[in-house]
Coordinates of C-alpha atoms in Angstrom, one line a residue:
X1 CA 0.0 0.0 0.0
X2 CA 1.3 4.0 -1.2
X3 CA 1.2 6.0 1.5
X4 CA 1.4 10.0 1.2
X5 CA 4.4 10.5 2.5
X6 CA 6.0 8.4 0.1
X7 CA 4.0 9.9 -3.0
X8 CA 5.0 13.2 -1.7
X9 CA 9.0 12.2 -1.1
X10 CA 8.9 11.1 -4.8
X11 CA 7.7 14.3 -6.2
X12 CA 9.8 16.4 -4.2
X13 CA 12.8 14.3 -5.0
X14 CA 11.7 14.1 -8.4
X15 CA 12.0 17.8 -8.6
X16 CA 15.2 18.1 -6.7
X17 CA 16.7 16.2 -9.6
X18 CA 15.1 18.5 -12.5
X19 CA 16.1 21.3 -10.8
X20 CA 19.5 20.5 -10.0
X21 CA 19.6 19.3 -13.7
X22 CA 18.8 22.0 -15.3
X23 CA 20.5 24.7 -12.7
X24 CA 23.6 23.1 -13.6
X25 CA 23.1 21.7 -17.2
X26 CA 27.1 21.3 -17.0
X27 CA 28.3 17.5 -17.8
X28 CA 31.4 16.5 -16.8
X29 CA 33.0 13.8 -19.0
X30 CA 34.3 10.3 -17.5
X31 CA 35.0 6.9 -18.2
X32 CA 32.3 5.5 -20.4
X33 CA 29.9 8.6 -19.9
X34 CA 28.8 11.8 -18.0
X35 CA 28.2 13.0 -14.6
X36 CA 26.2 16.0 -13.1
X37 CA 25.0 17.6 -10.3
X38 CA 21.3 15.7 -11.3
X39 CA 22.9 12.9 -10.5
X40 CA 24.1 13.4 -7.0
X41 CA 20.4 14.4 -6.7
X42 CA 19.3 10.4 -7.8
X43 CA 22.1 9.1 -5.7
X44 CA 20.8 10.9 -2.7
X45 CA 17.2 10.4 -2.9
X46 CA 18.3 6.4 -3.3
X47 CA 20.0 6.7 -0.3
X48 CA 17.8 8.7 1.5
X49 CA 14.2 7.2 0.7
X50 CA 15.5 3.7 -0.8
X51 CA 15.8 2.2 -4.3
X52 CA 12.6 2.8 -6.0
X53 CA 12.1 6.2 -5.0
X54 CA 15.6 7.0 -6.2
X55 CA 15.1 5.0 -9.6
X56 CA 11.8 7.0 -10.1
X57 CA 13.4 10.5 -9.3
X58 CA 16.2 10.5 -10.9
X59 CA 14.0 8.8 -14.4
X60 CA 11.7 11.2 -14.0
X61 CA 13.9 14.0 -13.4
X62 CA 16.1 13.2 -16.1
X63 CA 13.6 13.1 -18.4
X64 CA 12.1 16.3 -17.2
X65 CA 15.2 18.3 -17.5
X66 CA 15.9 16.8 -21.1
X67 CA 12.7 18.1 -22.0
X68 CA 12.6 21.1 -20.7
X69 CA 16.3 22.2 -21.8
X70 CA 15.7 20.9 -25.2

C-alpha cells in the first residue's frame, strides 16, 4: 500500500533532480559517460528514501530536464 508521505517524497525528490539538472546543465565527462549535479540528486534520494524512489526521481527527473532544456 502508497502512502502519502512516500508519494510526496517522490515528487519532491523528483523535482530536486530536474532542478538541479537544469540549474547546472554542466556535464562532466568520464570513463564510459557523464556526470552532473542531477545525479548526486538520484544518488541521494536512493540513499535517502530507498531504491525505488531514487530509480523513479532520478527517471523522471532526467527526463524532465531533457525536456525542458531541449
Amino acid at each position: 500500500m502508497v502512502n502519502t508521505r512516500s508519494v510526496a517524497s517522490t515528487a519532491v525528490f523528483t523535482a530536486f533532480v530536474a532542478a538541479a539538472t537544469m540549474a547546472f546543465s554542466l556535464a562532466i565527462p568520464v570513463t564510459g559517460g557523464y556526470f552532473n549535479v542531477g545525479e548526486i540528486m538520484v544518488y541521494t534520494a536512493a540513499l535517502l528514501m530507498g531504491p525505488y524512489v531514487g530509480a523513479f526521481a532520478g527517471g523522471a527527473g532526467l527526463m524532465l530536464s531533457d525536456v525542458l532544456l531541449g
